[in-house]
Coordinates of N, CA and C in Angstrom, one line a residue:
Chain A
E374 N 105.4 117.8 142.5 CA 105.7 117.7 141.0 C 106.6 116.5 140.8
V375 N 106.2 115.7 139.8 CA 107.0 114.5 139.4 C 108.3 115.0 138.8
Q376 N 109.4 114.5 139.2 CA 110.7 114.8 138.6 C 111.5 113.5 138.4
L377 N 112.1 113.4 137.3 CA 113.0 112.2 137.0 C 114.3 112.9 136.4
V378 N 115.4 112.6 137.1 CA 116.7 113.2 136.7 C 117.7 112.1 136.5
E379 N 118.1 112.0 135.2 CA 119.1 111.0 134.8 C 120.6 111.5 135.0
S380 N 121.5 110.6 135.2 CA 122.9 111.0 135.3 C 123.7 109.8 134.9
G381 N 125.0 110.0 134.7 CA 125.9 108.9 134.4 C 126.3 108.7 132.9
G382 N 125.8 109.5 132.0 CA 126.1 109.4 130.6 C 127.5 109.9 130.4
G383 N 128.0 109.6 129.2 CA 129.3 110.1 128.8 C 129.9 109.3 127.6
L384 N 131.2 109.5 127.3 CA 131.8 108.9 126.2 C 132.5 107.6 126.7
V385 N 132.3 106.5 126.0 CA 132.9 105.2 126.4 C 133.3 104.5 125.2
Q386 N 134.4 103.7 125.3 CA 134.9 102.9 124.2 C 134.0 101.7 123.9
P387 N 134.0 101.2 122.7 CA 133.3 100.0 122.4 C 133.8 98.9 123.3
G388 N 132.9 98.1 123.8 CA 133.2 97.0 124.7 C 133.3 97.4 126.2
G389 N 133.1 98.7 126.4 CA 133.2 99.3 127.8 C 131.9 99.2 128.5
S390 N 131.9 99.7 129.7 CA 130.7 99.7 130.6 C 130.3 101.0 131.1
L391 N 129.1 101.2 131.5 CA 128.6 102.4 132.0 C 127.4 102.1 132.9
R392 N 127.2 102.9 133.9 CA 126.0 102.7 134.8 C 125.3 104.1 134.8
L393 N 124.0 104.0 134.4 CA 123.2 105.2 134.4 C 122.3 105.1 135.7
S394 N 122.0 106.3 136.2 CA 121.1 106.4 137.4 C 119.9 107.4 137.0
C395 N 118.8 107.2 137.7 CA 117.7 108.1 137.6 C 117.2 108.4 139.0
A396 N 117.2 109.6 139.4 CA 116.7 110.0 140.7 C 115.2 110.5 140.6
A397 N 114.3 109.8 141.3 CA 112.9 110.2 141.2 C 112.4 110.9 142.4
S398 N 111.5 111.9 142.2 CA 110.9 112.6 143.3 C 109.5 113.1 142.9
G399 N 108.8 113.4 143.9 CA 107.4 114.0 143.7 C 106.3 112.9 143.6
F400 N 106.7 111.7 143.8 CA 105.7 110.6 143.7 C 106.2 109.4 144.5
T401 N 105.3 108.5 144.8 CA 105.7 107.3 145.6 C 106.4 106.3 144.6
F402 N 107.7 106.4 144.5 CA 108.5 105.6 143.6 C 108.2 104.1 143.6
S403 N 108.1 103.6 144.8 CA 107.9 102.2 145.0 C 106.6 101.6 144.4
T404 N 105.7 102.4 144.0 CA 104.4 101.9 143.5 C 104.3 101.9 142.0
Y405 N 105.3 102.2 141.3 CA 105.3 102.4 139.8 C 106.3 101.5 139.1
W406 N 105.9 100.9 138.0 CA 106.8 100.3 137.0 C 107.7 101.4 136.5
M407 N 109.0 101.2 136.2 CA 109.8 102.2 135.7 C 110.5 101.6 134.5
N408 N 111.0 102.5 133.6 CA 111.5 102.1 132.3 C 112.8 102.9 131.9
W409 N 113.6 102.3 131.1 CA 114.6 103.1 130.3 C 114.2 103.1 128.9
V410 N 114.2 104.2 128.2 CA 113.9 104.4 126.8 C 115.1 105.2 126.2
R411 N 115.6 104.8 125.1 CA 116.7 105.5 124.5 C 116.3 106.0 123.1
Q412 N 117.0 107.0 122.7 CA 116.7 107.7 121.4 C 118.0 108.0 120.7
A413 N 118.4 107.3 119.6 CA 119.6 107.5 118.9 C 119.4 108.8 118.1
P414 N 120.5 109.5 117.8 CA 120.4 110.8 117.1 C 119.6 110.7 115.8
G415 N 118.5 111.6 115.7 CA 117.7 111.6 114.5 C 116.7 110.4 114.4
K416 N 116.6 109.6 115.4 CA 115.7 108.4 115.3 C 114.6 108.5 116.3
G417 N 113.6 107.6 116.2 CA 112.6 107.5 117.2 C 113.0 106.9 118.4
P418 N 112.3 107.0 119.5 CA 112.6 106.4 120.8 C 112.6 104.9 120.6
E419 N 113.3 104.2 121.4 CA 113.3 102.7 121.5 C 113.3 102.3 123.0
W420 N 112.2 101.6 123.3 CA 112.1 101.1 124.7 C 113.2 100.1 124.9
V421 N 113.9 100.2 126.1 CA 115.1 99.4 126.4 C 114.7 98.3 127.4
A422 N 114.1 98.7 128.5 CA 113.9 97.8 129.6 C 112.9 98.4 130.6
N423 N 112.2 97.5 131.4 CA 111.4 98.0 132.5 C 111.5 97.0 133.6
I424 N 111.0 97.5 134.8 CA 111.2 96.8 136.0 C 109.9 97.0 136.9
K425 N 109.4 96.0 137.5 CA 108.2 96.0 138.3 C 108.5 96.8 139.6
Q426 N 107.5 97.1 140.3 CA 107.6 97.9 141.5 C 108.6 97.4 142.5
D427 N 108.5 96.0 142.8 CA 109.4 95.4 143.8 C 110.7 94.8 143.1
G428 N 110.9 95.0 141.9 CA 112.1 94.5 141.2 C 112.0 93.0 140.8
S429 N 110.8 92.4 141.0 CA 110.7 90.9 140.8 C 110.5 90.6 139.3
E430 N 110.2 91.5 138.5 CA 110.0 91.3 137.1 C 110.8 92.3 136.3
K431 N 111.5 91.9 135.3 CA 112.3 92.7 134.4 C 112.2 92.3 133.0
Y432 N 112.1 93.2 132.1 CA 112.0 92.9 130.7 C 112.9 93.7 129.8
Y433 N 113.4 93.2 128.8 CA 114.4 93.9 128.0 C 114.1 93.7 126.5
V434 N 114.5 94.7 125.7 CA 114.4 94.6 124.2 C 115.5 93.6 123.8
D435 N 115.3 92.9 122.8 CA 116.2 91.8 122.4 C 117.6 92.3 122.2
S436 N 117.8 93.5 121.7 CA 119.2 93.9 121.4 C 120.1 94.2 122.6
V437 N 119.5 94.2 123.8 CA 120.3 94.5 125.0 C 120.3 93.3 125.9
K438 N 119.6 92.3 125.6 CA 119.5 91.1 126.6 C 120.9 90.6 126.7
G439 N 121.3 90.3 128.0 CA 122.6 89.7 128.3 C 123.7 90.8 128.5
R440 N 123.4 92.0 128.1 CA 124.4 93.1 128.2 C 124.0 94.2 129.2
F441 N 122.7 94.5 129.2 CA 122.1 95.5 130.1 C 121.4 94.9 131.3
T442 N 121.5 95.5 132.5 CA 120.7 95.0 133.6 C 120.1 96.2 134.3
I443 N 118.7 96.2 134.4 CA 118.0 97.2 135.0 C 117.8 96.8 136.5
S444 N 117.8 97.8 137.4 CA 117.6 97.6 138.8 C 117.0 98.9 139.4
R445 N 116.6 98.7 140.6 CA 116.0 99.9 141.4 C 116.3 99.7 142.8
D446 N 116.3 100.9 143.5 CA 116.5 100.9 145.0 C 115.4 101.8 145.5
N447 N 114.3 101.2 146.0 CA 113.1 102.0 146.4 C 113.4 102.8 147.6
A448 N 114.4 102.4 148.4 CA 114.7 103.2 149.6 C 115.4 104.5 149.2
K449 N 116.1 104.5 148.0 CA 116.7 105.7 147.5 C 116.0 106.4 146.4
N450 N 114.8 105.9 146.1 CA 114.0 106.4 145.0 C 114.8 106.5 143.7
S451 N 115.5 105.5 143.4 CA 116.4 105.5 142.3 C 116.3 104.3 141.3
L452 N 116.4 104.6 140.1 CA 116.4 103.5 139.0 C 117.8 103.5 138.4
Y453 N 118.3 102.3 138.0 CA 119.6 102.2 137.4 C 119.5 101.3 136.2
V454 N 120.5 101.4 135.3 CA 120.8 100.5 134.3 C 122.3 100.3 134.1
Q455 N 122.8 99.1 134.3 CA 124.2 98.7 134.1 C 124.3 98.3 132.7
M456 N 125.2 99.0 131.9 CA 125.3 98.7 130.5 C 126.8 98.1 130.3
N457 N 126.9 96.9 129.8 CA 128.1 96.3 129.5 C 128.3 95.9 128.1
S458 N 129.5 95.6 127.7 CA 129.8 95.3 126.2 C 129.1 96.3 125.3
L459 N 129.3 97.5 125.5 CA 128.7 98.6 124.8 C 129.2 98.6 123.3
R460 N 128.2 98.9 122.4 CA 128.5 98.9 121.0 C 128.2 100.3 120.4
A461 N 128.7 100.6 119.3 CA 128.4 101.9 118.6 C 126.9 102.2 118.5
E462 N 126.2 101.1 118.2 CA 124.7 101.3 118.1 C 123.9 101.5 119.4
D463 N 124.6 101.5 120.5 CA 124.0 101.9 121.8 C 124.1 103.4 122.0
T464 N 124.8 104.1 121.1 CA 124.9 105.6 121.2 C 123.5 106.2 121.2
A465 N 123.1 106.9 122.2 CA 121.7 107.5 122.2 C 121.6 108.4 123.5
V466 N 120.5 109.1 123.5 CA 120.1 109.8 124.7 C 119.2 108.7 125.5
Y467 N 119.5 108.5 126.7 CA 118.8 107.5 127.5 C 117.9 108.3 128.5
Y468 N 116.6 107.9 128.4 CA 115.6 108.6 129.2 C 115.1 107.5 130.3
C469 N 114.9 108.0 131.5 CA 114.1 107.3 132.5 C 112.7 107.7 132.3
A470 N 111.8 106.8 132.3 CA 110.3 107.1 132.1 C 109.5 106.3 133.0
R471 N 108.4 106.9 133.5 CA 107.5 106.2 134.5 C 106.3 105.6 133.7
H472 N 106.0 104.4 134.0 CA 104.7 103.9 133.5 C 103.6 104.5 134.4
D473 N 102.5 104.8 133.8 CA 101.4 105.3 134.6 C 100.9 104.2 135.5
S474 N 99.9 104.4 136.4 CA 99.5 103.4 137.3 C 98.8 102.2 136.7
S475 N 98.3 102.4 135.5 CA 97.7 101.3 134.8 C 98.7 100.5 133.9
G476 N 99.9 101.1 133.8 CA 101.0 100.4 133.1 C 100.8 100.4 131.6
T477 N 100.0 101.3 131.0 CA 99.7 101.3 129.6 C 100.4 102.3 128.8
H478 N 101.1 103.2 129.4 CA 101.9 104.3 128.7 C 102.9 104.9 129.6
F479 N 103.7 105.8 129.0 CA 104.8 106.5 129.8 C 104.3 107.9 130.1
D480 N 104.0 108.2 131.4 CA 103.4 109.5 131.6 C 104.4 110.5 132.0
Y481 N 105.6 110.2 132.5 CA 106.6 111.2 132.8 C 107.9 110.7 132.4
W482 N 108.7 111.6 131.8 CA 110.0 111.4 131.3 C 111.1 112.3 131.9
G483 N 112.3 111.8 132.1 CA 113.4 112.7 132.5 C 113.9 113.5 131.3
Q484 N 114.9 114.3 131.6 CA 115.5 115.1 130.5 C 116.5 114.3 129.6
G485 N 116.9 113.2 130.1 CA 117.8 112.3 129.3 C 119.3 112.5 129.6
T486 N 120.1 111.5 129.4 CA 121.5 111.6 129.5 C 122.1 110.9 128.3
L487 N 123.1 111.6 127.7 CA 123.7 111.1 126.4 C 124.8 110.1 126.7
V488 N 124.7 109.0 126.0 CA 125.7 108.0 126.0 C 126.3 107.9 124.6
T489 N 127.6 108.1 124.5 CA 128.3 108.0 123.2 C 129.3 106.9 123.3
V490 N 129.2 105.9 122.4 CA 130.1 104.8 122.3 C 131.0 104.9 121.1
S491 N 132.2 105.2 121.3 CA 133.1 105.5 120.2 C 134.6 105.4 120.7
S492 N 135.4 105.0 119.7 CA 136.8 104.9 120.0 C 137.6 106.2 119.7
Chain B
Q1259 N 110.5 92.6 117.1 CA 110.4 93.9 117.7 C 110.6 95.0 116.7
S1260 N 109.9 95.0 115.6 CA 110.1 96.0 114.5 C 109.3 97.3 114.9
A1261 N 109.9 98.4 114.5 CA 109.3 99.7 114.7 C 107.9 99.9 114.0
L1262 N 107.0 100.7 114.6 CA 105.8 101.0 113.9 C 106.1 101.9 112.8
T1263 N 105.2 101.9 111.7 CA 105.4 102.7 110.5 C 104.6 104.0 110.6
Q1264 N 105.3 105.1 110.5 CA 104.7 106.5 110.4 C 105.2 107.2 109.2
P1265 N 104.3 108.1 108.7 CA 104.9 109.0 107.6 C 106.0 109.8 108.1
R1266 N 107.0 110.1 107.3 CA 108.1 110.9 107.8 C 107.7 112.3 108.1
S1267 N 106.8 112.9 107.3 CA 106.4 114.3 107.5 C 105.0 114.5 107.1
V1268 N 104.4 115.5 107.7 CA 103.1 116.0 107.4 C 103.1 117.5 107.6
S1269 N 102.2 118.2 106.9 CA 102.2 119.7 107.1 C 100.8 120.2 106.9
G1270 N 100.6 121.4 107.5 CA 99.3 122.0 107.4 C 99.4 123.5 107.8
S1271 N 98.4 124.2 107.4 CA 98.4 125.7 107.7 C 97.7 125.9 109.0
P1272 N 97.9 127.0 109.7 CA 97.2 127.3 110.9 C 95.7 127.2 110.8
G1273 N 95.1 126.5 111.7 CA 93.6 126.4 111.7 C 93.2 125.1 111.0
Q1274 N 94.0 124.5 110.2 CA 93.7 123.3 109.5 C 93.8 122.1 110.4
S1275 N 93.4 120.9 109.8 CA 93.6 119.6 110.6 C 94.6 118.8 109.8
V1276 N 95.3 118.0 110.6 CA 96.2 117.0 110.0 C 96.0 115.6 110.8
T1277 N 96.3 114.6 110.1 CA 96.2 113.2 110.7 C 97.5 112.5 110.4
I1278 N 98.0 111.9 111.5 CA 99.2 111.1 111.4 C 98.9 109.6 111.6
S1279 N 99.3 108.8 110.7 CA 99.0 107.4 110.9 C 100.1 106.6 111.5
C1280 N 99.8 105.5 112.1 CA 100.8 104.6 112.7 C 100.4 103.2 112.5
T1281 N 101.1 102.5 111.7 CA 100.8 101.1 111.3 C 101.7 100.1 111.9
G1282 N 101.0 99.1 112.5 CA 101.8 98.0 113.2 C 101.2 96.7 112.7
T1283 N 101.2 95.7 113.6 CA 100.7 94.4 113.3 C 99.7 94.0 114.3
S1284 N 99.1 92.7 114.1 CA 98.2 92.2 115.1 C 98.9 91.9 116.4
S1285 N 100.2 91.9 116.4 CA 101.0 91.6 117.7 C 101.2 92.8 118.5
D1286 N 100.9 94.0 118.0 CA 101.1 95.2 118.7 C 99.9 96.1 118.6
V1287 N 99.8 97.0 117.6 CA 98.7 98.0 117.5 C 97.4 97.2 117.5
G1288 N 97.3 96.2 116.6 CA 96.0 95.5 116.4 C 95.6 94.6 117.6
G1289 N 96.6 94.3 118.4 CA 96.3 93.3 119.5 C 95.9 93.9 120.8
Y1290 N 96.2 95.2 121.0 CA 96.0 95.8 122.3 C 95.5 97.2 122.1
N1291 N 94.7 97.7 123.1 CA 94.2 99.1 123.0 C 95.2 100.0 123.9
Y1292 N 96.5 99.7 123.7 CA 97.5 100.5 124.5 C 98.4 101.2 123.6
V1293 N 97.8 102.0 122.7 CA 98.5 102.9 121.8 C 98.6 104.3 122.4
S1294 N 99.8 104.9 122.5 CA 100.0 106.2 123.0 C 100.7 107.0 122.0
W1295 N 100.6 108.4 122.1 CA 101.2 109.3 121.2 C 102.0 110.3 122.0
Y1296 N 103.2 110.7 121.5 CA 104.1 111.6 122.2 C 104.5 112.7 121.3
Q1297 N 104.6 113.9 121.8 CA 105.1 115.1 121.1 C 106.5 115.4 121.6
Q1298 N 107.4 115.7 120.7 CA 108.7 116.1 121.1 C 109.2 117.3 120.3
H1299 N 109.5 118.3 121.1 CA 110.2 119.5 120.5 C 111.7 119.3 120.5
P1300 N 112.4 120.0 119.6 CA 113.9 119.8 119.5 C 114.6 119.9 120.9
G1301 N 115.4 119.0 121.2 CA 116.2 119.0 122.5 C 115.4 118.8 123.7
K1302 N 114.1 118.4 123.6 CA 113.3 118.1 124.8 C 112.9 116.7 124.9
A1303 N 112.4 116.3 126.0 CA 112.0 114.9 126.2 C 110.6 114.8 125.6
P1304 N 110.2 113.6 125.2 CA 108.9 113.3 124.7 C 107.8 113.7 125.8
K1305 N 106.7 114.1 125.3 CA 105.5 114.5 126.2 C 104.3 113.7 125.7
L1306 N 103.7 113.1 126.7 CA 102.5 112.3 126.4 C 101.3 113.2 126.0
M1307 N 100.7 112.8 124.8 CA 99.6 113.6 124.3 C 98.3 112.7 124.3
I1308 N 98.4 111.4 124.0 CA 97.2 110.5 123.9 C 97.7 109.2 124.5
S1309 N 96.8 108.6 125.4 CA 97.1 107.3 125.9 C 95.9 106.4 125.6
D1310 N 96.1 105.1 125.7 CA 95.1 104.1 125.5 C 94.2 104.4 124.2
V1311 N 94.9 104.6 123.1 CA 94.3 104.9 121.8 C 93.7 106.3 121.7
S1312 N 92.8 106.7 122.7 CA 92.1 107.9 122.5 C 91.9 108.8 123.7
K1313 N 92.6 108.5 124.8 CA 92.4 109.3 126.1 C 93.4 110.4 126.1
R1314 N 92.9 111.6 126.5 CA 93.7 112.8 126.5 C 94.0 113.1 128.0
P1315 N 95.4 113.1 128.3 CA 95.7 113.5 129.7 C 95.3 114.9 130.0
S1316 N 95.2 115.1 131.3 CA 94.9 116.5 131.8 C 95.9 117.5 131.2
G1317 N 95.4 118.6 130.7 CA 96.3 119.6 130.2 C 96.6 119.6 128.7
V1318 N 96.3 118.5 128.1 CA 96.4 118.4 126.6 C 95.2 119.0 126.0
P1319 N 95.4 119.9 125.0 CA 94.2 120.5 124.4 C 93.3 119.5 123.7
D1320 N 92.0 119.8 123.6 CA 91.1 118.8 123.0 C 91.2 118.9 121.5
R1321 N 92.1 119.7 121.0 CA 92.4 119.7 119.5 C 93.1 118.4 119.1
F1322 N 93.6 117.7 120.1 CA 94.4 116.4 119.9 C 93.4 115.3 120.1
S1323 N 93.3 114.3 119.2 CA 92.5 113.2 119.4 C 93.1 111.9 118.7
G1324 N 92.7 110.8 119.2 CA 93.3 109.5 118.7 C 92.2 108.5 118.4
S1325 N 92.6 107.6 117.5 CA 91.7 106.5 117.1 C 92.5 105.3 116.6
K1326 N 91.8 104.2 116.4 CA 92.4 103.0 115.9 C 91.5 102.2 115.1
S1327 N 92.0 101.6 114.0 CA 91.2 100.7 113.2 C 92.1 99.6 112.8
G1328 N 91.8 98.4 113.2 CA 92.7 97.3 112.9 C 94.1 97.5 113.4
N1329 N 95.1 97.4 112.5 CA 96.5 97.5 112.9 C 97.0 98.9 112.7
T1330 N 96.1 99.9 112.5 CA 96.6 101.2 112.3 C 95.9 102.2 113.3
A1331 N 96.7 103.0 113.9 CA 96.3 104.0 114.8 C 96.5 105.4 114.2
S1332 N 95.7 106.3 114.6 CA 95.8 107.7 114.1 C 95.8 108.8 115.1
L1333 N 96.5 109.8 114.9 CA 96.5 111.0 115.7 C 96.0 112.1 114.8
T1334 N 94.9 112.8 115.3 CA 94.4 114.0 114.5 C 94.6 115.2 115.3
I1335 N 95.2 116.2 114.7 CA 95.3 117.5 115.4 C 94.5 118.5 114.6
S1336 N 93.5 119.1 115.2 CA 92.6 120.0 114.5 C 93.0 121.5 115.0
G1337 N 92.6 122.4 114.2 CA 92.8 123.8 114.5 C 94.3 124.1 114.8
L1338 N 95.2 123.6 113.8 CA 96.6 123.7 114.0 C 97.1 125.0 114.5
Q1339 N 98.1 125.0 115.4 CA 98.7 126.2 115.9 C 100.2 126.1 115.7
A1340 N 100.9 127.2 115.7 CA 102.3 127.2 115.4 C 103.1 126.3 116.4
E1341 N 102.6 126.3 117.7 CA 103.3 125.5 118.7 C 103.1 124.0 118.6
D1342 N 102.3 123.6 117.6 CA 102.1 122.2 117.4 C 103.2 121.6 116.5
E1343 N 104.0 122.5 115.9 CA 105.1 122.1 115.1 C 106.1 121.3 116.0
A1344 N 106.3 120.0 115.7 CA 107.2 119.1 116.5 C 107.2 117.8 115.8
D1345 N 108.0 116.9 116.4 CA 108.0 115.5 116.0 C 106.9 114.7 116.9
Y1346 N 106.2 113.8 116.2 CA 105.2 113.0 116.9 C 105.6 111.5 116.8
Y1347 N 105.4 110.8 117.9 CA 105.8 109.4 117.9 C 104.6 108.6 118.4
C1348 N 104.3 107.5 117.8 CA 103.3 106.6 118.4 C 104.0 105.5 119.1
C1349 N 103.3 104.8 120.0 CA 103.9 103.7 120.8 C 102.8 102.7 121.1
S1350 N 103.2 101.4 121.0 CA 102.2 100.4 121.4 C 102.8 99.3 122.2
Y1351 N 102.0 98.8 123.1 CA 102.4 97.6 123.9 C 102.4 96.4 122.9
A1352 N 103.3 95.5 123.1 CA 103.5 94.3 122.2 C 103.7 93.1 123.0
G1353 N 103.1 93.0 124.2 CA 103.3 91.8 125.0 C 104.6 91.7 125.6
T1354 N 104.9 92.1 126.8 CA 106.1 92.2 127.6 C 107.1 93.2 127.1
H1355 N 106.8 93.8 126.0 CA 107.7 94.9 125.5 C 106.9 96.0 124.8
W1356 N 107.6 97.1 124.5 CA 106.9 98.2 123.9 C 107.7 98.6 122.6
V1357 N 106.9 99.1 121.6 CA 107.5 99.4 120.3 C 107.0 100.8 119.9
F1358 N 108.0 101.6 119.4 CA 107.7 103.0 119.0 C 107.7 103.1 117.5
G1359 N 107.1 104.2 117.0 CA 107.1 104.5 115.6 C 108.4 105.3 115.3
G1360 N 108.7 105.4 114.0 CA 109.9 106.1 113.6 C 109.8 107.6 113.7
G1361 N 108.5 108.1 113.9 CA 108.3 109.5 114.0 C 107.8 110.3 112.8
T1362 N 107.0 111.3 113.0 CA 106.5 112.1 112.0 C 106.8 113.6 112.3
K1363 N 107.4 114.3 111.4 CA 107.7 115.7 111.6 C 106.5 116.5 111.1
L1364 N 105.9 117.2 112.0 CA 104.7 118.1 111.7 C 105.2 119.5 111.4
T1365 N 105.0 120.0 110.2 CA 105.4 121.4 109.9 C 104.1 122.2 109.8
V1366 N 104.0 123.3 110.5 CA 102.9 124.3 110.4 C 103.3 125.4 109.5
L1367 N 102.7 125.4 108.3 CA 103.1 126.3 107.3 C 102.9 127.8 107.6

């Protein structure tokens, strides 16, 4: 059974940093593109970033470029996002999501971890 | 990287059909056949219902169907059931990134 379990969320002050983790199991992690998708309270999801199987390609939504860094450790079956210079508008539930093998949609999602940016 | 446009709400009685639209541009919905739809119940993660415009993943009832014309994609739910009441989101590939719709709340009357 595919499982994605996020951790690392919490309350952080504006300008602060946070690192989220996603532990994957039930599939061969190293063969899939992986994503971070966030959802602000009462809003639709927003794709944040994704990373190729070997980490050689990474893409970001414009609003986080230069502040967030996505990474992965295939030996540990884990996905990460380092979030720096956090802003109030980064407040959201952050989901780890797997691209399907064709890379055209998100077929599995974690339960999410809440990040709150507030003073 | 603008969000796709969905109606804020739709409603229908049990057994009826409803259609949810999702309008984008030629750079996203109109440019690729990579539109997907997700169902989200309160406090839960989104669940894939339709991929690649009209493909139904294993386990999704055939009451759910998808289509696309030009820059607008649609999700149709026929034979509405109480458990279909949820938020629905469309999503499209837009060339190196992905864009979601703002969501549609489906109420089963």
